[in-house]
Each structure stands twice: as C-alpha cells, then as structure tokens.
Coordinates of C-alpha atoms and ligand atoms in Angstrom, one line a residue:
X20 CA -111.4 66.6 6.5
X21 CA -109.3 64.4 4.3
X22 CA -106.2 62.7 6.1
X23 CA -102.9 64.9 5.4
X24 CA -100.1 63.3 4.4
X25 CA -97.4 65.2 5.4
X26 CA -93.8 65.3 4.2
X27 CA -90.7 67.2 6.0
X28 CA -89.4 69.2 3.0
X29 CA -89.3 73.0 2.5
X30 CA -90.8 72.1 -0.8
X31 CA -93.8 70.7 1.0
X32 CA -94.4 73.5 3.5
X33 CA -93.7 75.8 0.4
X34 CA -96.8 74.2 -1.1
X35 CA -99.4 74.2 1.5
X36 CA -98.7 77.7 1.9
X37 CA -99.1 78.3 -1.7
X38 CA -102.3 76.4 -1.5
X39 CA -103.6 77.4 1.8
X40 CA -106.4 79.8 1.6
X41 CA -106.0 82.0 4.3
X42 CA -102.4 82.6 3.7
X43 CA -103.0 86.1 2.7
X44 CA -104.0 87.2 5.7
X45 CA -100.6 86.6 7.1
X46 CA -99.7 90.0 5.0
X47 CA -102.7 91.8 7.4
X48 CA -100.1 91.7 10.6
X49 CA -97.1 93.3 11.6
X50 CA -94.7 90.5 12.0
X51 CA -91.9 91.4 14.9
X52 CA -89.0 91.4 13.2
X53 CA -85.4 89.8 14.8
X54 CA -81.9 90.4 12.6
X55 CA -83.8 91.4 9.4
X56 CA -86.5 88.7 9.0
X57 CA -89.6 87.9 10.5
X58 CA -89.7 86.1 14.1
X59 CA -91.0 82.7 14.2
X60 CA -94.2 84.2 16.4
X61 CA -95.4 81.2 18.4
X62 CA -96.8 83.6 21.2
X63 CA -100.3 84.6 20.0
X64 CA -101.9 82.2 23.1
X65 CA -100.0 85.5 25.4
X66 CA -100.0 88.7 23.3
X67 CA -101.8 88.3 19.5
X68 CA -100.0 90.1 16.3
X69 CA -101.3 93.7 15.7
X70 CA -103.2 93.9 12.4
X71 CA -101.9 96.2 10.1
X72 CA -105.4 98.3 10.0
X73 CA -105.3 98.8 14.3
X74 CA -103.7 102.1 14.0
X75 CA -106.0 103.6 11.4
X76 CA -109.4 102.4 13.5
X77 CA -107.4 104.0 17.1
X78 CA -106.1 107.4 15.2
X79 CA -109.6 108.0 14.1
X80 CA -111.3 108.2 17.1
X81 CA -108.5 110.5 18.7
X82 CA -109.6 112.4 15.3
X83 CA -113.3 112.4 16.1
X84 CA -112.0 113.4 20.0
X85 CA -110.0 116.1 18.5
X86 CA -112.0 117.8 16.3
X87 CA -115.7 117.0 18.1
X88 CA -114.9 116.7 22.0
X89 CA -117.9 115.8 23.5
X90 CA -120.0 115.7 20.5
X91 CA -117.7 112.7 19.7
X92 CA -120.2 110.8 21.9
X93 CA -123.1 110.9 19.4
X94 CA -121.0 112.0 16.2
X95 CA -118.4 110.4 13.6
X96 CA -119.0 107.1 11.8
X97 CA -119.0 105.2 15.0
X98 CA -120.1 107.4 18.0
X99 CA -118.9 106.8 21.7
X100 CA -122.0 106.1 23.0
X101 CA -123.1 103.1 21.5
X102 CA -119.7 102.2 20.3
X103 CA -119.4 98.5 22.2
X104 CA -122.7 97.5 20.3
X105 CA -120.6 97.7 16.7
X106 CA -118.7 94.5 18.7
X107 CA -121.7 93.0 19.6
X108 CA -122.3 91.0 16.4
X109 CA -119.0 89.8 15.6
X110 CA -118.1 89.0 19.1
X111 CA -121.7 87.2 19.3
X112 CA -120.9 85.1 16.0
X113 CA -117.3 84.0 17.3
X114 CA -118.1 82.5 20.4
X115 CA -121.7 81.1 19.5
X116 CA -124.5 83.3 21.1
X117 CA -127.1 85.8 21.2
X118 CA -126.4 89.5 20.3
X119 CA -128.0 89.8 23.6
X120 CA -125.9 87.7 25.8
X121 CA -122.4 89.6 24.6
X122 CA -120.6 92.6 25.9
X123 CA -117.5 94.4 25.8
X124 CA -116.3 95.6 29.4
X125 CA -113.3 96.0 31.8
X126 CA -111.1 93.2 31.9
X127 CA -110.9 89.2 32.7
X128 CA -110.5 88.8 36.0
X129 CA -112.4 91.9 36.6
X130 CA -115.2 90.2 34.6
X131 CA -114.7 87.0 36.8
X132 CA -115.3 88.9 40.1
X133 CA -118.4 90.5 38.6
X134 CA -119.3 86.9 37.5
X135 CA -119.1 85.4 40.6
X136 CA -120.8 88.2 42.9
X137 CA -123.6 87.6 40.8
X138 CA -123.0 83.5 40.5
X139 CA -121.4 82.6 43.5
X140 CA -123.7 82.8 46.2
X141 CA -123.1 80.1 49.2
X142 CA -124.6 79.4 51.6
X143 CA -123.8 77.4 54.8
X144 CA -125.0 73.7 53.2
X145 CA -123.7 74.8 49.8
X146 CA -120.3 76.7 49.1
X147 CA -117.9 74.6 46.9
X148 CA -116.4 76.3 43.8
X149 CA -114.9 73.5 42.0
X150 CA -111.7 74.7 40.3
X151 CA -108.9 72.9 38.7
X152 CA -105.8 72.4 41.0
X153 CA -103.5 73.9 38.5
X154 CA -105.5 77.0 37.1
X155 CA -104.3 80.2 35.9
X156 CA -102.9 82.0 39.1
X157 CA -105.1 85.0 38.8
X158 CA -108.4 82.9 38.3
X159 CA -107.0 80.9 41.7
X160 CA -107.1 83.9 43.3
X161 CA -110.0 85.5 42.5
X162 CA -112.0 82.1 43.9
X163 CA -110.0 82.3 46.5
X164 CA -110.8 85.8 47.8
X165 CA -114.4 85.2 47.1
X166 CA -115.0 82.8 49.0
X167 CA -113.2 84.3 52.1
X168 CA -115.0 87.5 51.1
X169 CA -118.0 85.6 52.1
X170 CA -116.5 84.2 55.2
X171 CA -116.0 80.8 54.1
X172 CA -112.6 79.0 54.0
X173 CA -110.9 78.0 50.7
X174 CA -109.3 75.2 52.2
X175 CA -112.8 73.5 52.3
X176 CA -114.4 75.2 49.9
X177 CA -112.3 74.4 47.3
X178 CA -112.8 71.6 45.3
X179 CA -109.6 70.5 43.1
X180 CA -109.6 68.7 40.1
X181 CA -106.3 67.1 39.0
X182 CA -105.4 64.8 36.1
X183 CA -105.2 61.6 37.1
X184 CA -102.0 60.1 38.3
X185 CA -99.3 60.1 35.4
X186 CA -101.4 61.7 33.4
X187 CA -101.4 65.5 31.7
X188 CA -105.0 66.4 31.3
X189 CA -108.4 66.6 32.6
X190 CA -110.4 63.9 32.0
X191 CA -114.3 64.5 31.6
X192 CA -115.7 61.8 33.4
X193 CA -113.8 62.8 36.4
X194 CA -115.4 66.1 36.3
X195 CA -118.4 65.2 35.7
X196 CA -118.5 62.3 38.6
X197 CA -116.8 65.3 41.4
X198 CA -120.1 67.9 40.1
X199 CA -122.1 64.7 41.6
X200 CA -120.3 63.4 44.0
X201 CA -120.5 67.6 45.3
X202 CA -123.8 68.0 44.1
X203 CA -125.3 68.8 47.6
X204 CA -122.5 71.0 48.6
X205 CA -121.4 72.4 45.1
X206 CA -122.4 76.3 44.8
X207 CA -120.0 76.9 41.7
X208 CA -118.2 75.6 38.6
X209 CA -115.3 77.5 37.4
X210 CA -113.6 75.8 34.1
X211 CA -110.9 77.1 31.2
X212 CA -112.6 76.1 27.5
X213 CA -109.0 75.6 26.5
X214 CA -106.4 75.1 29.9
X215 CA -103.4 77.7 29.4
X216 CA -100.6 75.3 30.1
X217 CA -101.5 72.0 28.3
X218 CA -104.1 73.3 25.8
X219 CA -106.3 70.9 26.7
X220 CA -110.1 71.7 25.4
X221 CA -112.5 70.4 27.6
X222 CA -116.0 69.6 26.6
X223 CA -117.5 72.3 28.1
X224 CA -121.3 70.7 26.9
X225 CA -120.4 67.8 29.0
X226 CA -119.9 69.4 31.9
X227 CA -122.7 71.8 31.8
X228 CA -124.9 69.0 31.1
X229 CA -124.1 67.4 34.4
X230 CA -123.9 70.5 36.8
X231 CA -127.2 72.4 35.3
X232 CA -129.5 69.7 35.9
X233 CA -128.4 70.1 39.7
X234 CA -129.2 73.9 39.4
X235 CA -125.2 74.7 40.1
X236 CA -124.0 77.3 37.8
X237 CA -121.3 77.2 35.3
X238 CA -119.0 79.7 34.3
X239 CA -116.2 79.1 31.5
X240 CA -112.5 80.6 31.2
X241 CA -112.0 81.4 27.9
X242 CA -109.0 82.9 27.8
X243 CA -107.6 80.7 26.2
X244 CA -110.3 79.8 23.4
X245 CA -111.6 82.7 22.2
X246 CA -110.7 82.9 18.9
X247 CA -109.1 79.7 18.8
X248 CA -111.8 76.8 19.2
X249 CA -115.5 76.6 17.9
X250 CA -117.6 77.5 20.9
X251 CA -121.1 77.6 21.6
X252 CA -122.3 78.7 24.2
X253 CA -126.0 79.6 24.0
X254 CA -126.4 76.0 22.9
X255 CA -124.2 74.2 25.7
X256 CA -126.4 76.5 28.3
X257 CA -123.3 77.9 30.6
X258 CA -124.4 80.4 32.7
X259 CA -121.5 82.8 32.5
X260 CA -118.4 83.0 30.7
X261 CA -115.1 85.8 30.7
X262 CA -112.4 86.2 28.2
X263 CA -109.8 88.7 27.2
X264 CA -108.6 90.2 24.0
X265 CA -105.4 90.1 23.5
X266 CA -104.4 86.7 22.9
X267 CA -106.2 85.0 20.4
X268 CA -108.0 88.1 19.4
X269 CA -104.9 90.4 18.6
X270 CA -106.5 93.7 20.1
X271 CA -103.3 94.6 22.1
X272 CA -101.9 95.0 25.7
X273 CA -104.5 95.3 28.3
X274 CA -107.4 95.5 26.0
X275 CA -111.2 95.6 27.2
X276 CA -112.5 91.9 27.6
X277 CA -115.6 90.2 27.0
X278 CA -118.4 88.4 28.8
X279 CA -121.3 86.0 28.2
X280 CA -124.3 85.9 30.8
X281 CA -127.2 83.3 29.3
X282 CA -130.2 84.8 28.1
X283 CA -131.9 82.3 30.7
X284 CA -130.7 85.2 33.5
X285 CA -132.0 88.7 31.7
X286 CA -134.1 90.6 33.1
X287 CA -134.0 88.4 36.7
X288 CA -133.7 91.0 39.4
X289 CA -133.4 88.2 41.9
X290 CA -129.7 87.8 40.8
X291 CA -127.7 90.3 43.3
X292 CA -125.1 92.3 40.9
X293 CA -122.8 95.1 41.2
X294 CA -124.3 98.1 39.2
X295 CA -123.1 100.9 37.5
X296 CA -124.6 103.6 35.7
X297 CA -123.7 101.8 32.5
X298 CA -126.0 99.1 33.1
X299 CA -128.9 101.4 33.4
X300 CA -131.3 101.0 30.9
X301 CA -129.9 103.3 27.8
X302 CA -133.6 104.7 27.2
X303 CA -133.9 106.5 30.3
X304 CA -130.1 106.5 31.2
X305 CA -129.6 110.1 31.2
X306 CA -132.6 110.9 33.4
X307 CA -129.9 110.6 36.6
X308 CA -132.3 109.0 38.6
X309 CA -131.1 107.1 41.5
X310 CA -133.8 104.4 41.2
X311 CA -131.6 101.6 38.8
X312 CA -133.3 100.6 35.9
X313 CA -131.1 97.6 34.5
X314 CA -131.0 96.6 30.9
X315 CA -132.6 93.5 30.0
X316 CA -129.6 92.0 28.6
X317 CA -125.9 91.2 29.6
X318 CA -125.2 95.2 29.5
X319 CA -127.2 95.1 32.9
X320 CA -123.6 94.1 33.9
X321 CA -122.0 97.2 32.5
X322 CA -120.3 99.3 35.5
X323 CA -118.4 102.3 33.3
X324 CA -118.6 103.8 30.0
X325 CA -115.5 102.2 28.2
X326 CA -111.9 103.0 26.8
X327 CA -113.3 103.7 23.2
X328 CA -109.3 103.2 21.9
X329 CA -109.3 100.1 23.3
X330 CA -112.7 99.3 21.8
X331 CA -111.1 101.0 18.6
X332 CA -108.4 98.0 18.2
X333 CA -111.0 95.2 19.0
X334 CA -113.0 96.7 16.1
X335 CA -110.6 96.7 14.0
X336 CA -109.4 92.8 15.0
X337 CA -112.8 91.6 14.8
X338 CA -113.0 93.1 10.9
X339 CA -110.5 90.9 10.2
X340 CA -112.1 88.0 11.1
X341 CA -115.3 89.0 9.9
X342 CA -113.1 89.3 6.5
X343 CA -112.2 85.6 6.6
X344 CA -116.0 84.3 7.6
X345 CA -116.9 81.3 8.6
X346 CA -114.7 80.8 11.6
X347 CA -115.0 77.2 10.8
X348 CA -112.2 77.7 8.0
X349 CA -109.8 79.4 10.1
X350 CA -110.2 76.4 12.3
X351 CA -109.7 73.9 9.7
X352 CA -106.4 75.6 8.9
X353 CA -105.8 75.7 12.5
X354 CA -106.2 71.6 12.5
X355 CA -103.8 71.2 9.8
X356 CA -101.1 73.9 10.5
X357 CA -100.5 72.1 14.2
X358 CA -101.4 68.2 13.0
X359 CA -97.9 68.9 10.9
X360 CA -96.0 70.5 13.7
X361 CA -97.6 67.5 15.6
X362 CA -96.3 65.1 12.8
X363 CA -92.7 67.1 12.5
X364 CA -91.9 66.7 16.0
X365 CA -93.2 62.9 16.5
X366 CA -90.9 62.5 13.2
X367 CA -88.0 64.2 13.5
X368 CA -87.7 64.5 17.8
X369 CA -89.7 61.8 18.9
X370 CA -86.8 61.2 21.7
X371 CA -86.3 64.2 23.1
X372 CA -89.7 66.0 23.0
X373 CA -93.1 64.9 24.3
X374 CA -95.9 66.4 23.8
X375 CA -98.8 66.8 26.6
X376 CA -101.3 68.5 24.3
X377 CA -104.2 65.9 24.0
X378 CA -103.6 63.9 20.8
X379 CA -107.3 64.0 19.0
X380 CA -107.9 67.4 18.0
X381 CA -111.0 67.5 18.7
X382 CA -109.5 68.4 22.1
X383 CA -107.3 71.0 21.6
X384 CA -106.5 74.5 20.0
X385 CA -103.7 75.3 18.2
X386 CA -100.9 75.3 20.9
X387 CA -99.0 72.4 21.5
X388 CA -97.3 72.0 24.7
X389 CA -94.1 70.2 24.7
X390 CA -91.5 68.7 27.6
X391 CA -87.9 68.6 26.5
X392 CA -85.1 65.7 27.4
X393 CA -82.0 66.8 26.8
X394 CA -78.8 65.5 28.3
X395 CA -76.6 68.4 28.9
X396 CA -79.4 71.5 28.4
X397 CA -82.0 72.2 30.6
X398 CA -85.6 73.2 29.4
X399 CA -85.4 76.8 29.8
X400 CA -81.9 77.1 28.1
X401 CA -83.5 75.4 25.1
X402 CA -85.9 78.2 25.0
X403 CA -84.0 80.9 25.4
X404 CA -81.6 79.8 22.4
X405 CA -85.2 79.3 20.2
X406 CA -85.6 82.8 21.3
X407 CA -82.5 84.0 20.1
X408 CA -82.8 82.6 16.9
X409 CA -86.0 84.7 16.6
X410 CA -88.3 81.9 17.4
X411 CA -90.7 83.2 19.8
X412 CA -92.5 80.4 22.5
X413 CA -93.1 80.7 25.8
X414 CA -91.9 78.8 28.8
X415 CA -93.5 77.9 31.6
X416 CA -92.8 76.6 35.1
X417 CA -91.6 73.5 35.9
X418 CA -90.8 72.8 32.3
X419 CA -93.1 73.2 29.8
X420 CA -92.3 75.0 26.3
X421 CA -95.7 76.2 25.0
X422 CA -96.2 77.1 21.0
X423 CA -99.0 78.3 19.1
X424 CA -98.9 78.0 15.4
X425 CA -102.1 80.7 14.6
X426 CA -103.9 80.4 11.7
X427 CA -104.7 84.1 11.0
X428 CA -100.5 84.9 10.7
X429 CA -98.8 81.7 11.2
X430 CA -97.2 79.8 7.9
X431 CA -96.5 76.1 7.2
X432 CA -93.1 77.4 6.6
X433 CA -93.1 78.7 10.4
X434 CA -94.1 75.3 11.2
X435 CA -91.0 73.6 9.5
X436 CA -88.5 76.0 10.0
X437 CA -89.2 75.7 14.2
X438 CA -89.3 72.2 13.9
X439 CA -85.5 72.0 11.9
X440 CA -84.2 74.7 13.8
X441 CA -84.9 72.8 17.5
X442 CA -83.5 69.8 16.1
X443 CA -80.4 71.1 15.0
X444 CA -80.3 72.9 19.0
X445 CA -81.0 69.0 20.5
Ligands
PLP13 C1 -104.4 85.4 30.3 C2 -105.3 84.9 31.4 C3 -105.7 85.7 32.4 C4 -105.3 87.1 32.5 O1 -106.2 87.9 33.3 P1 -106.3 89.5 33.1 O2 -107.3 89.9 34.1 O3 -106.7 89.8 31.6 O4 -104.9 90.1 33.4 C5 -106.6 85.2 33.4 N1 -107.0 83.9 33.3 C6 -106.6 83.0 32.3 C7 -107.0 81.6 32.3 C8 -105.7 83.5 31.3 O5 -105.3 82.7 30.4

C-alpha cells in the first residue's frame, strides 16, 4: 500500500470518500439515526449495523414456516435442514479454512465450553490453561468453571499473561517463553485473535507454532476478529476456535456463532465430546438409533437443530460480504479509514488523548482504544457528551474509550467529524 498522506479538511475526507471503493456499501445499512442525521456509529466491535436486505432473508423463512410447516424443512429455496451448510462457504472463506472445519451453532461462550470439554482434558501432571489476566469476563469464567468442574483449582491452574510493566499489550515473545516455560504442566491455550479492550492482534501463527510442537492445544477467541482481520486458520494449525456474530459480522442481537475445529481432529473418536443428535451423521440421522454415529467433520460438534431466523440474518450478512469479495479489500480500507483517525487524533489531540492500540497495523483491527486527560472532565463524562452528540463509542472500565471506524458502513467523513467534534469537547 502506498503511504497516505493525510490532510485535516472536510475537503479531504470529502475526497477519499468520493474515491474510496467500498463507499457504496455504506448505503446497504440502516444507519441509527440521532436528531435527524445519522449517528457517528463507532460501535460495530459490540453490536454490527443491520444490512438493509436482513429483513427480507428473516420474513422469508417465517413465509416458508407459514405456508409449508414442516415441509419447510426440505422445501423453499433454502430448506431447514441443511440450511447452516449455505454459511459454510462464506464463513469458511472469511476466516481462512476448510468447508469442513466450519459450522454455524449455539453461541460463544457456549461454543467455548464445548471447546474445552473436548480440548481441555487435565490431568494431575498437566492442568494449566494459560489465559490472559485481563480477558473478556465471560471467557474468565468459563476457564474458570472448567477447571473446577474437573476438580482442579484455578488459583493454580491458571496461568496469567500480563503486558509487561507500563506497557498496554501483549507481547509475543512473552507468550511464547510462558507456553515453555509451562510446557510440562500446560494442558490448554486460550487466546483473543484481536483483545476486546486494546485491539491488540496477536500473532496467533506465533503462538501456535510454539504450543503445537509440545502437543498443547490451542484455541483462539475471535470475537473480536471475525470479520475484522485476515485470519487463517487451517494454515496457522489452531486446534479450535469460537466467535460470535453480531459484532463484526452485523447478524444481530444474540445471533448463532461460529466454530473452527482443525481438520487434524475429524473423525478421532478418542476426543471425548458432548453429543447431540445433530452431530449424528446426516445419512443415517433419521434412523433414531441410539448407537451415535458422528459426522466426520466439525458438525460432529453439532448438539441441536438451529434458530433458522437467526441463520436467516447471518445469510443475509455474509451476502454482503461475499458482494464486496476479496476480504483483503475491505481490509485495506479498514487500514486507511483508522491510519487517518490514527493521524487526526496524534494531530489535532496529541495532549489529551493517547492511544493504546498497537501502532503498526499489522497488529490491530480497526478499533482504536484511546485514554483521555482532561483537566476538569472525567473519561466517562467525555463519552457520554460524544454520545449525545450522536457519536456512538463505547466506554470501558477504568477508562478506556473504545472506537471502531468499520469499513463496510463507516465514512472518512465519520472519521473527521469524531475527531473535530472531541476536540472542540476538550
Ligand atoms: C463479545 C464477547 C463475548 C460474548 O459472549 P457471548 O457468549 O456471545 O455472550 C465473549 N468473549 C469475548 C472475547 C467477546 O468479545
């Protein structure tokens, strides 16, 4: 990519829109509106825009329920049955694997438990998950009740990663020298792609290069990067990873989320699993018989038939960025749109607001997470007021403001217009 020179004029904004490639897509979304224009959304990394399209896909399979009840299951342009498999693909493509390796099912941390009864299995020499100290609360938890659930203690089970001292974000080499200092003891690792309150993206390759030689599985978090950061995860050889839906991949409150397991475990019945019917081989499903025949693929870890509405909006999210292609151009907008917020705010508030994003992008999504100094406001006040003024972030304890310029909806006009408006607030 060619280095950006950036200017801090509506002119200039005005311009990269107008010669920004993706900016039509910006028209696909219902933008919340605030006082007669649209917000300043910033929030995509918590709850994604709905595309325009979502209702249509949704209304058309209470149609098909309506008019076919059960015959809804085999009939209609996309029938019940094998309705996840339509996501397959598109899912597969976006976060760099096998058609085989991706599925559609119940929700994050629901996925994580699953995960882990299949991935976490300590023993008395060997029952370390290694965490980070700060991860999302409900991933904190879910470690945490597994490994009392098999009558360990978290306490000494475990194993925290922090930044180093003074310093914002994970550094590699650290993790990489814990999974061998551990490797003897080490029994999980349990990682974000991109970390929910700095928006740090960690190389994920890295760190299942050093943990998979010592046969300790990997899972990945990507909560946070679907959607928002080239992944590849065939190629980097994780064994598991969990995401949800509605952030980054606009598919609405609650909606179904996905998982990875590596083709590496298919079809190994020595992995223990929780099993539903779902999971049953689909050729012979239907036979009811209680002797569990499990798909050869990551369906094996299918529990329920799913929420087809649910499904409906993913569908319909995942067309749209099937319609812009090569995800590598939505993440070259991505790198620009946030390397000028980056540039506005080390131009224009370079005294009062620091931001604890990593600096090379190469490291990051598109959310920048930024610490305020202000004499007489505090953080939170500051945010509220943006808020206001229709500009939606999101704050987050102690006192971080977190934004997210996203490619798909988000304009270089967005970009300038947040930038001028904190300034005048400082
Ligand atoms: C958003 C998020 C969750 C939310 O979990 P749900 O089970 O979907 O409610 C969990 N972990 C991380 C890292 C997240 O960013």
């Amino acid at each position: 990519m060619s280095v950006a020179i950036f200017e801090n004029t509506i002119e200039f904004a005005r311009q990269q829109d107008e010669t920004d490639p993706l900016a039509a897509f910006r028209d696909q979304f219902f933008i919340p509106q605030r006082d007669g224009r649209d917000e300043i959304y910033f929030v995509g990394n918590s709850l994604g825009l709905q595309p325009k399209q979502t209702p249509e896909y949704v209304l058309s399979e209470l149609e098909n329920w309506r008019m076919c009840g059960v015959r809804g299951h085999f009939e209609g342009d996309y029938p019940w049955m094998p309705y996840h498999n339509f996501l397959t693909e598109p899912m597969a493509k976006m976060v760099g694997a096998k058609d085989s390796e991706v599925v559609m099912m119940n929700s994050l941390t629901t996925n994580l438990h699953l995960m882990m009864a299949s991935f976490y299995r300590p023993s008395d020499a060997r029952n370390k998950i290694l965490l980070e100290q700060h991860a999302f609360p409900s991933d904190h938890y879910a470690v945490e009740s597994q490994i009392k659930f098999h009558g360990y203690q978290p306490a000494e089970s475990m194993l925290l990663v922090s930044p180093r001292d003074g310093q914002e974000n994970l550094n590699t080499d650290d993790i990489v020298q814990s999974i061998k200092d551990h490797r003897d003891s080490l029994a999980l690792v349990l990682l974000p792609g991109v970390q929910y309150y700095t928006g740090q993206f960690l190389d994920i390759q890295a760190i299942a290069q050093a943990a998979t030689p010592l046969g300790i599985p990997v899972g990945i978090d990507l909560a946070h990067a679907v959607g928002n950061v080239p992944l590849q995860l065939h190629e980097w050889g994780i064994d598991f990873a969990c995401w949800c839906t509605y952030k980054y991949l606009n598919s609405g409150p609650g909606s179904v989320g996905g998982c990875f397991v590596h083709e590496k475990h298919h079809g190994n019945n020595d992995i223990p699993r929780f099993t539903g019917w779902w999971g049953h081989n689909k050729a012979t499903r239907f036979e009811m018989s209680n002797q569990f025949d499990p798909s050869l693929t990551v369906e094996a870890w299918q529990l329920s038939n799913p929420p087809i509405l649910s499904l409906a909006a993913i569908r319909s999210s995942l067309d749209v960025f099937e319609s812009v292609g090569d995800f590598q151009k939505l993440r070259e907008k991505s790198v620009l749109l946030t390397g000028y917020f980056e540039w506005l705010l080390e131009n224009e508030l370079a005294e009062q607001v620091s931001i604890i994003t990593p600096r090379n992008t190469n490291e990051r999504g598109c959310q920048l997470s930024l610490t305020i100094e202000t004499k007489n406001q505090s953080g939170v006040e500051i945010h509220r007021e943006l808020e206001r003024r229709g500009m939606m972030t999101d704050w987050r304890e102690p006192n971080v403001i977190r934004a997210a310029p996203v490619p798909l909806y988000n304009s270089f006009q967005d970009v300038f217009y947040f930038v001028k408006n904190l300034k005048e607030l400082l």
